[in-house]
CSV table of C-alpha atoms in Angstrom, one decimal:
chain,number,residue,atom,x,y,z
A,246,UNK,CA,-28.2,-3.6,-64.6
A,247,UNK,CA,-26.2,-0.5,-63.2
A,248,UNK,CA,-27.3,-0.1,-59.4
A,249,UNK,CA,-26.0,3.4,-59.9
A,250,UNK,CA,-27.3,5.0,-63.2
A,251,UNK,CA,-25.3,7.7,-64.1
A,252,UNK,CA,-26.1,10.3,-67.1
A,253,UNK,CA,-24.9,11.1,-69.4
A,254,UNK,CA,-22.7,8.9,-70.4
A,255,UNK,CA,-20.5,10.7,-72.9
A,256,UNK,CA,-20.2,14.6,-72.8
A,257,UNK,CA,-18.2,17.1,-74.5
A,258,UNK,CA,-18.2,20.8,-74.4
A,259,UNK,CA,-16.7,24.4,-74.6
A,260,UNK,CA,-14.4,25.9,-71.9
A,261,UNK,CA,-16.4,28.1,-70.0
A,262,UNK,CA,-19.9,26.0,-70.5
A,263,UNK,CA,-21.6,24.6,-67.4
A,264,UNK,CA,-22.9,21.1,-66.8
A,265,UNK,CA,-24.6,18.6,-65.0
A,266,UNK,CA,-23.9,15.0,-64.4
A,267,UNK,CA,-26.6,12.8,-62.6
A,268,UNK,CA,-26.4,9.6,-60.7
A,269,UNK,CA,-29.3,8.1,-60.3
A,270,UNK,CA,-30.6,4.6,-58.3
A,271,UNK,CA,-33.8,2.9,-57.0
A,272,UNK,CA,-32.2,2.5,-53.5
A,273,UNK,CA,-31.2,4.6,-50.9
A,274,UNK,CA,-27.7,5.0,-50.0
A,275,UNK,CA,-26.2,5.7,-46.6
A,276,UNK,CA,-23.7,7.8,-48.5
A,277,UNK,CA,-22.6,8.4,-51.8
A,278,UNK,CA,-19.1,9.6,-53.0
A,279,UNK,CA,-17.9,11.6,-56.6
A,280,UNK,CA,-14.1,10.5,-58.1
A,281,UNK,CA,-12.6,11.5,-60.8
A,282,UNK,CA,-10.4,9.6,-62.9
A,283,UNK,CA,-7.9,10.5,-64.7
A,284,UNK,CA,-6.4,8.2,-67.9
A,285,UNK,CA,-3.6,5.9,-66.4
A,286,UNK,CA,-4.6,6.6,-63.0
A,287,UNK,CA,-6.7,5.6,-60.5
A,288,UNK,CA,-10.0,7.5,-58.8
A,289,UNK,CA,-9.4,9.9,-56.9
A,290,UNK,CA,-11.9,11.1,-54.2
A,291,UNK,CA,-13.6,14.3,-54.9
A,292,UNK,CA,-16.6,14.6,-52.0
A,293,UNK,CA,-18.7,12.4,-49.8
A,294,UNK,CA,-22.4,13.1,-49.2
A,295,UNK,CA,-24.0,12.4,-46.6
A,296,UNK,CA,-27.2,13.7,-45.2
A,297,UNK,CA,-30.3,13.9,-47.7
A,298,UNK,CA,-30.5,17.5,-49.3
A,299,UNK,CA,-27.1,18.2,-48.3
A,300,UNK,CA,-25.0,20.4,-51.2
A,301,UNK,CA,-21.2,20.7,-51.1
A,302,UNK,CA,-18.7,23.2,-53.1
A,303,UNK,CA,-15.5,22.3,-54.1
A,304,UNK,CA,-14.4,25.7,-56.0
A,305,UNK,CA,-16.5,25.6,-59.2
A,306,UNK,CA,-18.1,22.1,-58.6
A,307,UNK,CA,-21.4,21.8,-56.9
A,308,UNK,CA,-22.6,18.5,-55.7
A,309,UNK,CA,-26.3,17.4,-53.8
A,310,UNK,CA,-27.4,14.9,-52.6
A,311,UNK,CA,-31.3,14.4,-53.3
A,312,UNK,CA,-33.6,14.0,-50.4
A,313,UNK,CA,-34.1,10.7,-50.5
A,314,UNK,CA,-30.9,9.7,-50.7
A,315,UNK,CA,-31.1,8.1,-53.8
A,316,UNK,CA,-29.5,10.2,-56.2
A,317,UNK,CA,-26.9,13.0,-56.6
A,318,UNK,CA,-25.6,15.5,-59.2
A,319,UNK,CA,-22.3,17.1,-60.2
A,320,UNK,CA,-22.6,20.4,-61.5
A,321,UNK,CA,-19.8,22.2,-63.0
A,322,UNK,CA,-19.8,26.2,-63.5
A,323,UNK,CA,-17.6,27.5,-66.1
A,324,UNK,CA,-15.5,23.9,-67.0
A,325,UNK,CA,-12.1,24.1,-68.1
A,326,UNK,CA,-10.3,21.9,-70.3
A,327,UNK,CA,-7.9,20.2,-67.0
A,328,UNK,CA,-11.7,19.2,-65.9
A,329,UNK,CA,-11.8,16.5,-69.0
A,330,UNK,CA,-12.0,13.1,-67.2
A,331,UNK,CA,-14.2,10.2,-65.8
A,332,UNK,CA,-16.7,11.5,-63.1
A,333,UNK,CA,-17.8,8.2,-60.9
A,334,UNK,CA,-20.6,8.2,-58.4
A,335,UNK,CA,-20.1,6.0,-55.7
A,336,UNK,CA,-22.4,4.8,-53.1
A,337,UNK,CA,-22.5,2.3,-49.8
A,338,UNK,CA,-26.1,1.0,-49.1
A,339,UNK,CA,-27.4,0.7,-45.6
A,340,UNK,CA,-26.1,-2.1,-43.1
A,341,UNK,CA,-23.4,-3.2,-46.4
A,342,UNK,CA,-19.8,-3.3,-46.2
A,343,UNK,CA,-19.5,-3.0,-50.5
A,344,UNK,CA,-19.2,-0.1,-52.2
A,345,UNK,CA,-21.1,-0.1,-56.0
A,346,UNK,CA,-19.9,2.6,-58.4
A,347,UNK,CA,-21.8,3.7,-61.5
A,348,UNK,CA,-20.1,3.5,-64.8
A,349,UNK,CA,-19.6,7.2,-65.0
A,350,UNK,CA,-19.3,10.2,-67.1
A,351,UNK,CA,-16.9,10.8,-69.4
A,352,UNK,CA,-16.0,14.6,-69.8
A,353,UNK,CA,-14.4,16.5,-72.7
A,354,UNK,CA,-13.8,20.1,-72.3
A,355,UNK,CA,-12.1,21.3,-75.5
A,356,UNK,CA,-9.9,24.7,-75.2
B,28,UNK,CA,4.1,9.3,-49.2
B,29,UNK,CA,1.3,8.2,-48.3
B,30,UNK,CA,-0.2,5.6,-51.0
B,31,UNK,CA,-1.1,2.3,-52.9
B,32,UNK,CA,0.9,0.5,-54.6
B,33,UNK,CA,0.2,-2.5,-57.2
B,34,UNK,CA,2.2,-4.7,-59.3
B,35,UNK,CA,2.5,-5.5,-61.9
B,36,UNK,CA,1.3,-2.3,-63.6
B,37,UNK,CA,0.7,-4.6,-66.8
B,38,UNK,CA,0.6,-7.9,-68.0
B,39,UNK,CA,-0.1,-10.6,-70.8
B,40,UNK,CA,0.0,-13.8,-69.7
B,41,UNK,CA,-2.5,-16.8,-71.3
B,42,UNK,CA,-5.1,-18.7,-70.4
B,43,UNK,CA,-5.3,-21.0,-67.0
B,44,UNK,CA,-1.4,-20.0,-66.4
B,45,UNK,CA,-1.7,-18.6,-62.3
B,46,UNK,CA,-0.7,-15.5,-61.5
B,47,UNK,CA,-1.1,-12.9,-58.2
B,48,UNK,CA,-1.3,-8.9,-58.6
B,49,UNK,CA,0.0,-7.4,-55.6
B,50,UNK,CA,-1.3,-4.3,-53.5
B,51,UNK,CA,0.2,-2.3,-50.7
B,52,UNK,CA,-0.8,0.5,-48.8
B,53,UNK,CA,1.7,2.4,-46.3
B,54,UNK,CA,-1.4,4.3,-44.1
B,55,UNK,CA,-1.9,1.5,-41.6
B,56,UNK,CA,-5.3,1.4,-43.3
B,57,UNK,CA,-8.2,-1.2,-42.3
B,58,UNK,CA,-10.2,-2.0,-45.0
B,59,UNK,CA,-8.7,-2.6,-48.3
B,60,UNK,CA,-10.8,-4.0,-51.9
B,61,UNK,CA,-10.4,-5.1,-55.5
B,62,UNK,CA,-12.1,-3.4,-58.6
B,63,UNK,CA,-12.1,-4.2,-61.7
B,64,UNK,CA,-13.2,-1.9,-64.7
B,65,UNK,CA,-14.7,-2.5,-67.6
B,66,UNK,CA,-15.7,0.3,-70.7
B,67,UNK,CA,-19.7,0.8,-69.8
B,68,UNK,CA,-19.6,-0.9,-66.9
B,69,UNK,CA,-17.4,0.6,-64.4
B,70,UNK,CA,-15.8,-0.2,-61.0
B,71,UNK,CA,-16.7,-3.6,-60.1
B,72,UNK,CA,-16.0,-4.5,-56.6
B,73,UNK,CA,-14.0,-7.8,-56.7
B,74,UNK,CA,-13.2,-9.1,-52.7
B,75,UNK,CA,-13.1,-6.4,-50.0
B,76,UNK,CA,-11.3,-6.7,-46.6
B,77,UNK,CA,-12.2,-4.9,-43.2
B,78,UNK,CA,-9.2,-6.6,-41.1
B,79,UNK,CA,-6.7,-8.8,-41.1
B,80,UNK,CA,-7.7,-12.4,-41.6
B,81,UNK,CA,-11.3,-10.9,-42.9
B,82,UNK,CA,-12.2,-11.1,-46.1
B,83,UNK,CA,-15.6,-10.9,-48.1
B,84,UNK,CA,-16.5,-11.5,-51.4
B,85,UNK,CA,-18.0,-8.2,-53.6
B,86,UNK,CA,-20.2,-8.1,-57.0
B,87,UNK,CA,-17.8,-10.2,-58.6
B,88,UNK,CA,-15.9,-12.6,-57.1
B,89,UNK,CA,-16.0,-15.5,-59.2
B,90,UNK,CA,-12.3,-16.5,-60.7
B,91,UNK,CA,-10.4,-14.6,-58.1
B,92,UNK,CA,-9.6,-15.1,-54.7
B,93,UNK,CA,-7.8,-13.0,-51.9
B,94,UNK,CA,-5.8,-12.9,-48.7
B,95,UNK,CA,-5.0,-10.5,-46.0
B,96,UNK,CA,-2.1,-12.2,-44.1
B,97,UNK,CA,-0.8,-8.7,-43.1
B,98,UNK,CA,-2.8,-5.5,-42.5
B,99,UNK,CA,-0.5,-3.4,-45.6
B,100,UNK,CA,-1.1,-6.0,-48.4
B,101,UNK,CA,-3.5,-7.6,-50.1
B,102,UNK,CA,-3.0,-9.5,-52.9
B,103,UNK,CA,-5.2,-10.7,-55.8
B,104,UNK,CA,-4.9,-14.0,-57.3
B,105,UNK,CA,-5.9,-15.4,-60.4
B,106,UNK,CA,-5.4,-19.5,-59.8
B,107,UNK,CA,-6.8,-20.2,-63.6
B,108,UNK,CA,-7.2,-16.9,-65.6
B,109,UNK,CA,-9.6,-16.9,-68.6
B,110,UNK,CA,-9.6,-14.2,-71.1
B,111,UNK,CA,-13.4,-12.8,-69.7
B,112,UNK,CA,-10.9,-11.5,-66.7
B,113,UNK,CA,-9.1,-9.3,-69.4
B,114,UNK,CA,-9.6,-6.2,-67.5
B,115,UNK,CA,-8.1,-2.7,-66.0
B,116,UNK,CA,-7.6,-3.8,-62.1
B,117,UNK,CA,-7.3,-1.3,-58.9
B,118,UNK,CA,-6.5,-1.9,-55.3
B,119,UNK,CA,-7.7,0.8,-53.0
B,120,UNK,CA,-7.4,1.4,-49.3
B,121,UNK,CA,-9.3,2.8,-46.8
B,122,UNK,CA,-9.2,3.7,-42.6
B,123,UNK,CA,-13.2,2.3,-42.8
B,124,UNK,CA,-15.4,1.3,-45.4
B,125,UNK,CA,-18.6,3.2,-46.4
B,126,UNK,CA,-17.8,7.3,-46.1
B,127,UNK,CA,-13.9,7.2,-45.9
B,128,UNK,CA,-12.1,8.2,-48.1
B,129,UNK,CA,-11.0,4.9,-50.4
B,130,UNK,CA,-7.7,5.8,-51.9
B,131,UNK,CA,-6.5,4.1,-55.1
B,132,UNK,CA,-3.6,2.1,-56.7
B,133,UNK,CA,-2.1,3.0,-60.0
B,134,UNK,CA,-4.3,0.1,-61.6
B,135,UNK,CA,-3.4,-3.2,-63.4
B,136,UNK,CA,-3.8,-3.9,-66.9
B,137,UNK,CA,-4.6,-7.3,-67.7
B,138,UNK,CA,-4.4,-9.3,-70.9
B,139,UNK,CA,-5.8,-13.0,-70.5
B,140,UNK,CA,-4.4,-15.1,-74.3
């Protein structure tokens, strides 16, 4: 069992849709980060949240934190096909040293 | 440039034969982990390591082991591989664990005969 769900797993749209990925988990998280990874290349960092309720932009991705602090969503305005890749949610729990990631999303935006 | 570096990038090699995947990092970072990653199941935190000489096993830790002799490397080894260690492998780097940002390696693609 994933102790970062994230939904969905698979998804593939039309440049210029919008979207929403969801990471979801049962425990709360002192903060949770969003990669993206790219085939034949590691994750790379996108954002870090922090604070419960807290919403960053990063140009035409949105991400929030829930209040709880348990779970988080990507939400992409407009996608374009260079933002095809594996979205990852991951999160450090309170007082722990690890870091668990969720299996991710996979992304196809098709021209 | 700042970054992490593994080797080897791939590799077939068979079953119990002992092997070591090597990571660098060039940022003077602290912490430093293993992941592996597997289709549906994602990053899977191997050994992590806040400091030199300090080590800690992750979620799966079982068939590998680590060291941190100096603070830019940190390689994984593999004294008897099996082929359930088949597996897409990544060093990453960070200045602290928890909200910093972890910076990745290339990855390591492993074939276990």
């Amino acid at each position: 069992t994933q102790l970062l769900e994230q939904s969905p797993q698979f998804l593939s749209i039309q440049e210029g849709e919008n979207l929403t990925v969801y990471c979801n988990s049962s425990s709360v998280f002192s903060s949770l980060q969003w990669y993206r990874q790219e085939p034949g290349e590691g994750p790379v960092l996108l954002v870090t949240v922090v604070t419960g309720g807290e919403v960053k932009k990063l140009k035409r991705l949105t991400f929030q934190f829930g209040d709880a602090r348990k779970d988080s969503s990507l939400h992409i305005t407009a996608a374009q096909p260079g933002d095809t890749g594996l979205y990852l949610c991951a999160a450090t729990a309170p007082n722990n040293n690890d870091m668990r990631f969720g299996a991710g999303t996979r992304l196809t935006v098709k021209p | 440039e700042a970054q992490v570096t593994q080797n080897p990038r791939y590799l077939i090699t068979v079953t119990g034969k002992k092997l070591t995947v090597t990571c660098s990092q060039n940022m003077n970072h602290e912490y430093m982990s293993w992941y592996r990653q597997d289709p549906g199941l994602g990053l899977r935190q191997i050994y992590y390591s806040m400091n030199v000489e300090v080590t800690d096993k992750g979620d799966v830790p079982e068939g590998y082991k680590v060291s941190r002799k100096e603070k830019r490397n940190f390689p994984l080894i593999l004294e008897s591989p099996s082929p359930n260690q088949t597996s897409l492998y990544f060093c990453a780097s960070s200045l602290l664990e928890g909200m910093e940002t972890q910076y990745f390696g290339p990855g390591t693609r492993l074939l276990v005969l």
